[in-house]
PDB file of C-alpha atoms in Angstrom:
ATOM      1  CA  LYS A   5       4.016  32.914 -10.606  1.00 62.00           C
ATOM      2  CA  LEU A   6       3.703  29.270 -11.857  1.00 65.00           C
ATOM      3  CA  ASN A   7       0.892  28.436  -9.422  1.00 72.00           C
ATOM      4  CA  ILE A   8      -1.136  31.303 -10.648  1.00 75.00           C
ATOM      5  CA  LEU A   9      -1.237  29.909 -14.400  1.00 76.00           C
ATOM      6  CA  PHE A  10      -1.408  26.302 -13.824  1.00 80.00           C
ATOM      7  CA  THR A  11      -3.183  23.862 -11.493  1.00 84.00           C
ATOM      8  CA  LYS A  12      -1.571  21.993  -9.195  1.00 88.00           C
ATOM      9  CA  LYS A  13      -2.246  18.789 -11.430  1.00 91.00           C
ATOM     10  CA  GLN A  14      -0.773  20.759 -14.251  1.00 87.00           C
ATOM     11  CA  LEU A  15       2.366  21.534 -12.437  1.00 87.00           C
ATOM     12  CA  SER A  16       2.704  17.978 -11.459  1.00 91.00           C
ATOM     13  CA  LYS A  17       2.676  16.830 -14.913  1.00 91.00           C
ATOM     14  CA  LEU A  18       5.537  19.399 -15.856  1.00 86.00           C
ATOM     15  CA  ILE A  19       7.554  17.991 -13.018  1.00 87.00           C
ATOM     16  CA  LEU A  20       6.771  14.206 -14.300  1.00 92.00           C
ATOM     17  CA  ILE A  21       7.787  15.356 -17.579  1.00 89.00           C
ATOM     18  CA  PHE A  22      11.097  16.881 -15.863  1.00 85.00           C
ATOM     19  CA  LEU A  23      11.799  13.605 -14.120  1.00 88.00           C
ATOM     20  CA  ALA A  24      11.145  11.572 -17.370  1.00 92.00           C
ATOM     21  CA  SER A  25      14.030  14.079 -19.085  1.00 86.00           C
ATOM     22  CA  LEU A  26      16.299  12.874 -16.324  1.00 85.00           C
ATOM     23  CA  PHE A  27      15.683   9.413 -17.190  1.00 89.00           C
ATOM     24  CA  ALA A  28      16.323  10.310 -20.929  1.00 88.00           C
ATOM     25  CA  ILE A  29      19.588  11.733 -19.869  1.00 84.00           C
ATOM     26  CA  LEU A  30      20.267   8.303 -18.362  1.00 87.00           C
ATOM     27  CA  PHE A  31      19.402   6.284 -21.637  1.00 89.00           C
ATOM     28  CA  GLU A  32      21.517   8.825 -23.639  1.00 85.00           C
ATOM     29  CA  VAL A  33      24.332   8.330 -21.472  1.00 82.00           C
ATOM     30  CA  ILE A  34      24.286   4.453 -21.693  1.00 88.00           C
ATOM     31  CA  GLY A  35      23.836   4.866 -25.272  1.00 90.00           C
ATOM     32  CA  ILE A  36      26.518   6.718 -26.000  1.00 85.00           C
ATOM     33  CA  GLY A  37      28.747   5.094 -23.708  1.00 84.00           C
ATOM     34  CA  SER A  38      27.944   1.271 -25.670  1.00 89.00           C
ATOM     35  CA  ILE A  39      29.018   2.205 -28.641  1.00 90.00           C
ATOM     36  CA  PRO A  40      32.859   2.262 -27.730  1.00 86.00           C
ATOM     37  CA  VAL A  41      32.340  -1.102 -25.568  1.00 84.00           C
ATOM     38  CA  PHE A  42      30.845  -2.641 -28.864  1.00 88.00           C
ATOM     39  CA  ALA A  43      33.364  -1.103 -30.680  1.00 88.00           C
ATOM     40  CA  MET A  44      36.401  -2.811 -28.380  1.00 85.00           C
ATOM     41  CA  LEU A  45      34.304  -5.988 -28.567  1.00 83.00           C
ATOM     42  CA  ILE A  46      34.258  -6.122 -32.305  1.00 85.00           C
ATOM     43  CA  ILE A  47      38.048  -4.870 -32.603  1.00 86.00           C
ATOM     44  CA  ASP A  48      39.474  -6.913 -29.951  1.00 81.00           C
ATOM     45  CA  THR A  49      37.461  -9.864 -28.611  1.00 76.00           C
ATOM     46  CA  LYS A  50      40.486 -10.788 -25.925  1.00 77.00           C
ATOM     47  CA  SER A  51      40.960  -7.234 -24.612  1.00 77.00           C
ATOM     48  CA  PHE A  52      37.086  -6.611 -23.853  1.00 75.00           C
ATOM     49  CA  ILE A  53      37.041  -9.818 -22.230  1.00 73.00           C
ATOM     50  CA  ASN A  54      39.614  -8.976 -19.830  1.00 74.00           C
ATOM     51  CA  ASN A  55      38.158  -5.773 -19.251  1.00 73.00           C
ATOM     52  CA  VAL A  56      34.859  -6.826 -18.463  1.00 71.00           C
ATOM     53  CA  SER A  57      36.085  -9.822 -16.292  1.00 61.00           C
ATOM     54  CA  PRO A  58      35.414  -8.453 -12.868  1.00 66.00           C
ATOM     55  CA  TYR A  59      31.931  -7.944 -13.807  1.00 65.00           C
ATOM     56  CA  ILE A  60      31.167 -11.425 -15.500  1.00 71.00           C
ATOM     57  CA  SER A  61      32.961 -14.822 -15.246  1.00 70.00           C
ATOM     58  CA  PRO A  62      35.683 -14.674 -18.136  1.00 66.00           C
ATOM     59  CA  ASN A  63      35.321 -18.507 -18.406  1.00 70.00           C
ATOM     60  CA  PHE A  64      31.859 -17.914 -19.369  1.00 69.00           C
ATOM     61  CA  LEU A  65      33.297 -15.414 -22.085  1.00 67.00           C
ATOM     62  CA  ILE A  66      35.883 -17.351 -23.306  1.00 71.00           C
ATOM     63  CA  GLU A  67      33.569 -20.408 -24.141  1.00 73.00           C
ATOM     64  CA  ILE A  68      31.583 -18.543 -26.465  1.00 76.00           C
ATOM     65  CA  ASP A  69      32.433 -17.975 -30.260  1.00 78.00           C
ATOM     66  CA  SER A  70      33.672 -14.227 -31.187  1.00 76.00           C
ATOM     67  CA  LYS A  71      31.164 -14.233 -34.018  1.00 82.00           C
ATOM     68  CA  ILE A  72      28.118 -15.553 -32.026  1.00 85.00           C
ATOM     69  CA  LEU A  73      29.421 -13.053 -29.142  1.00 80.00           C
ATOM     70  CA  SER A  74      29.173 -10.058 -31.503  1.00 84.00           C
ATOM     71  CA  ILE A  75      26.275 -11.017 -32.435  1.00 89.00           C
ATOM     72  CA  VAL A  76      24.693 -11.101 -29.322  1.00 87.00           C
ATOM     73  CA  ALA A  77      26.143  -7.573 -28.432  1.00 87.00           C
ATOM     74  CA  ALA A  78      25.031  -6.330 -31.569  1.00 92.00           C
ATOM     75  CA  CYS A  79      21.241  -7.339 -30.936  1.00 95.00           C
ATOM     76  CA  LEU A  80      21.430  -5.985 -27.424  1.00 93.00           C
ATOM     77  CA  LEU A  81      22.925  -2.663 -28.577  1.00 94.00           C
ATOM     78  CA  VAL A  82      20.027  -2.234 -31.171  1.00 95.00           C
ATOM     79  CA  SER A  83      17.665  -3.312 -28.772  1.00 96.00           C
ATOM     80  CA  LEU A  84      18.993  -0.518 -26.560  1.00 94.00           C
ATOM     81  CA  PHE A  85      18.598   1.969 -29.007  1.00 94.00           C
ATOM     82  CA  VAL A  86      15.509   0.692 -29.917  1.00 96.00           C
ATOM     83  CA  PHE A  87      14.070   1.271 -26.091  1.00 95.00           C
ATOM     84  CA  LYS A  88      16.054   4.559 -25.843  1.00 94.00           C
ATOM     85  CA  ASN A  89      14.208   6.204 -28.911  1.00 95.00           C
ATOM     86  CA  LEU A  90      10.773   4.337 -28.084  1.00 97.00           C
ATOM     87  CA  TYR A  91      11.237   6.183 -24.404  1.00 96.00           C
ATOM     88  CA  LEU A  92      12.464   8.978 -26.083  1.00 93.00           C
ATOM     89  CA  PHE A  93       9.333   9.353 -28.716  1.00 96.00           C
ATOM     90  CA  LEU A  94       7.101   8.772 -25.713  1.00 96.00           C
ATOM     91  CA  LEU A  95       8.451  11.582 -23.586  1.00 93.00           C
ATOM     92  CA  LEU A  96       8.468  14.043 -26.758  1.00 91.00           C
ATOM     93  CA  PHE A  97       4.919  12.742 -27.298  1.00 95.00           C
ATOM     94  CA  PHE A  98       3.316  13.675 -23.842  1.00 94.00           C
ATOM     95  CA  GLN A  99       5.600  16.747 -23.552  1.00 90.00           C
ATOM     96  CA  GLY A 100       3.710  17.808 -26.356  1.00 89.00           C
ATOM     97  CA  LYS A 101      -0.090  16.619 -25.065  1.00 93.00           C
ATOM     98  CA  LEU A 102       0.921  18.452 -22.257  1.00 91.00           C
ATOM     99  CA  LEU A 103       1.862  21.704 -23.599  1.00 87.00           C
ATOM    100  CA  LYS A 104      -1.082  21.794 -25.684  1.00 90.00           C
ATOM    101  CA  GLU A 105      -3.349  21.266 -22.741  1.00 91.00           C
ATOM    102  CA  LEU A 106      -1.395  24.007 -21.044  1.00 88.00           C
ATOM    103  CA  ARG A 107      -1.953  26.337 -24.034  1.00 86.00           C
ATOM    104  CA  SER A 108      -5.402  25.563 -24.272  1.00 88.00           C
ATOM    105  CA  SER A 109      -6.207  26.325 -20.320  1.00 88.00           C
ATOM    106  CA  THR A 110      -3.869  29.572 -20.331  1.00 85.00           C
ATOM    107  CA  THR A 111      -5.838  30.873 -23.571  1.00 85.00           C
ATOM    108  CA  ASN A 112      -9.008  29.951 -21.831  1.00 87.00           C
ATOM    109  CA  LYS A 113      -8.343  32.003 -18.626  1.00 86.00           C
ATOM    110  CA  LEU A 114      -6.928  34.859 -20.662  1.00 83.00           C
ATOM    111  CA  PHE A 115     -10.098  34.526 -22.999  1.00 85.00           C
ATOM    112  CA  GLN A 116     -12.489  34.290 -19.029  1.00 88.00           C
ATOM    113  CA  HIS A 117     -10.540  37.435 -18.056  1.00 85.00           C
ATOM    114  CA  TYR A 118     -11.390  39.658 -21.063  1.00 83.00           C
ATOM    115  CA  ILE A 119     -14.676  38.629 -21.098  1.00 86.00           C
ATOM    116  CA  SER A 120     -15.051  39.476 -17.711  1.00 89.00           C
ATOM    117  CA  MET A 121     -13.517  43.061 -18.223  1.00 85.00           C
ATOM    118  CA  PRO A 122     -15.998  45.807 -18.425  1.00 88.00           C
ATOM    119  CA  TYR A 123     -17.318  46.858 -21.420  1.00 84.00           C
ATOM    120  CA  ILE A 124     -15.676  50.431 -21.396  1.00 85.00           C
ATOM    121  CA  VAL A 125     -12.326  48.522 -21.609  1.00 80.00           C
ATOM    122  CA  HIS A 126     -13.260  46.860 -24.682  1.00 79.00           C
ATOM    123  CA  LEU A 127     -14.401  50.445 -26.476  1.00 81.00           C
ATOM    124  CA  ASN A 128     -11.352  52.208 -25.653  1.00 83.00           C
ATOM    125  CA  ARG A 129      -8.816  49.226 -26.529  1.00 83.00           C
ATOM    126  CA  ASN A 130      -8.126  47.790 -30.000  1.00 81.00           C
ATOM    127  CA  SER A 131      -9.963  44.182 -30.377  1.00 81.00           C
ATOM    128  CA  SER A 132      -6.846  43.249 -32.679  1.00 84.00           C
ATOM    129  CA  LEU A 133      -4.488  43.259 -29.802  1.00 81.00           C
ATOM    130  CA  LEU A 134      -6.600  41.287 -27.257  1.00 80.00           C
ATOM    131  CA  ILE A 135      -7.019  38.663 -30.134  1.00 82.00           C
ATOM    132  CA  ARG A 136      -3.252  39.219 -30.777  1.00 83.00           C
ATOM    133  CA  SER A 137      -2.782  38.289 -27.018  1.00 79.00           C
ATOM    134  CA  MET A 138      -4.889  35.228 -27.110  1.00 78.00           C
ATOM    135  CA  THR A 139      -3.430  33.614 -30.425  1.00 79.00           C
ATOM    136  CA  ASN A 140       0.166  34.570 -30.981  1.00 84.00           C
ATOM    137  CA  ASP A 141       1.463  35.956 -27.370  1.00 82.00           C
ATOM    138  CA  ILE A 142       0.459  32.375 -25.682  1.00 82.00           C
ATOM    139  CA  GLY A 143       1.576  30.082 -28.466  1.00 82.00           C
ATOM    140  CA  MET A 144       5.029  32.257 -28.534  1.00 85.00           C
ATOM    141  CA  THR A 145       5.359  31.874 -24.281  1.00 82.00           C
ATOM    142  CA  PHE A 146       4.769  28.322 -24.630  1.00 81.00           C
ATOM    143  CA  VAL A 147       6.982  27.985 -27.235  1.00 84.00           C
ATOM    144  CA  SER A 148       9.699  29.393 -25.227  1.00 84.00           C
ATOM    145  CA  VAL A 149       9.152  27.078 -22.100  1.00 79.00           C
ATOM    146  CA  LEU A 150       9.419  24.276 -24.475  1.00 81.00           C
ATOM    147  CA  ALA A 151      12.956  25.862 -25.401  1.00 86.00           C
ATOM    148  CA  TYR A 152      13.889  26.080 -21.840  1.00 84.00           C
ATOM    149  CA  ILE A 153      12.959  22.494 -21.230  1.00 80.00           C
ATOM    150  CA  MET A 154      15.519  21.264 -23.998  1.00 82.00           C
ATOM    151  CA  LEU A 155      18.267  23.476 -23.061  1.00 89.00           C
ATOM    152  CA  ILE A 156      17.740  22.517 -19.441  1.00 84.00           C
ATOM    153  CA  ARG A 157      17.866  18.597 -20.505  1.00 79.00           C
ATOM    154  CA  GLU A 158      20.754  19.211 -23.288  1.00 84.00           C
ATOM    155  CA  SER A 159      22.962  20.655 -20.125  1.00 88.00           C
ATOM    156  CA  LEU A 160      22.029  18.017 -17.873  1.00 83.00           C
ATOM    157  CA  LEU A 161      23.308  15.637 -20.531  1.00 80.00           C
ATOM    158  CA  LEU A 162      26.396  17.528 -21.087  1.00 86.00           C
ATOM    159  CA  VAL A 163      26.939  17.915 -17.125  1.00 87.00           C
ATOM    160  CA  VAL A 164      26.349  14.081 -16.812  1.00 80.00           C
ATOM    161  CA  LEU A 165      28.518  13.090 -19.681  1.00 80.00           C
ATOM    162  CA  PHE A 166      31.348  15.432 -18.730  1.00 85.00           C
ATOM    163  CA  ILE A 167      30.957  14.215 -14.995  1.00 86.00           C
ATOM    164  CA  PHE A 168      31.049  10.379 -16.749  1.00 79.00           C
ATOM    165  CA  LEU A 169      34.285  11.149 -18.408  1.00 82.00           C
ATOM    166  CA  VAL A 170      36.012  12.559 -15.511  1.00 86.00           C
ATOM    167  CA  VAL A 171      35.306   9.303 -13.417  1.00 85.00           C
ATOM    168  CA  VAL A 172      36.222   7.257 -16.299  1.00 79.00           C
ATOM    169  CA  ASP A 173      39.973   8.972 -17.098  1.00 79.00           C
ATOM    170  CA  PRO A 174      40.388  12.320 -15.654  1.00 82.00           C
ATOM    171  CA  ILE A 175      43.544  13.066 -17.151  1.00 83.00           C
ATOM    172  CA  ILE A 176      42.383  12.760 -20.572  1.00 78.00           C
ATOM    173  CA  SER A 177      38.806  14.558 -19.519  1.00 73.00           C
ATOM    174  CA  PHE A 178      40.532  17.865 -18.674  1.00 76.00           C
ATOM    175  CA  PHE A 179      43.482  18.157 -21.481  1.00 69.00           C
TER     176      PHE A 179
END
């Protein structure tokens, strides 16, 4: 049904927006997961060094002063959130631009359909119904499409967070 309404280029843009939403979910998970790591670094630096030691040399972390380590971690956390929010801003900008384009093209197609209808149909139909279907109904359709996109994005985020919690600590996740 979407092939009738949209062109292949528009469908590919919709798929690209959906894939970009998957990357947004990844950035959300990384952002949420980085906050407890930062809190552990600030509260107990030695515990942080012991937990991170398989990934980074402990000698390297021990040599760094805890204040400098906290400042560097805070800068990394802030830059992570700035990058994530910039990505989300651009994603929402291009999503809005695409929905505007889709709404415009759909309205034009419907208008061309109405124009090509026989004159007798226009005499028998109320013109306000035709105008309403071109303005309000199409607008509400794309509001619904946007709501479904957001629902899918947030549902996937919830599923990914739940999987992440189960992988990290399955006992606490279920109880």
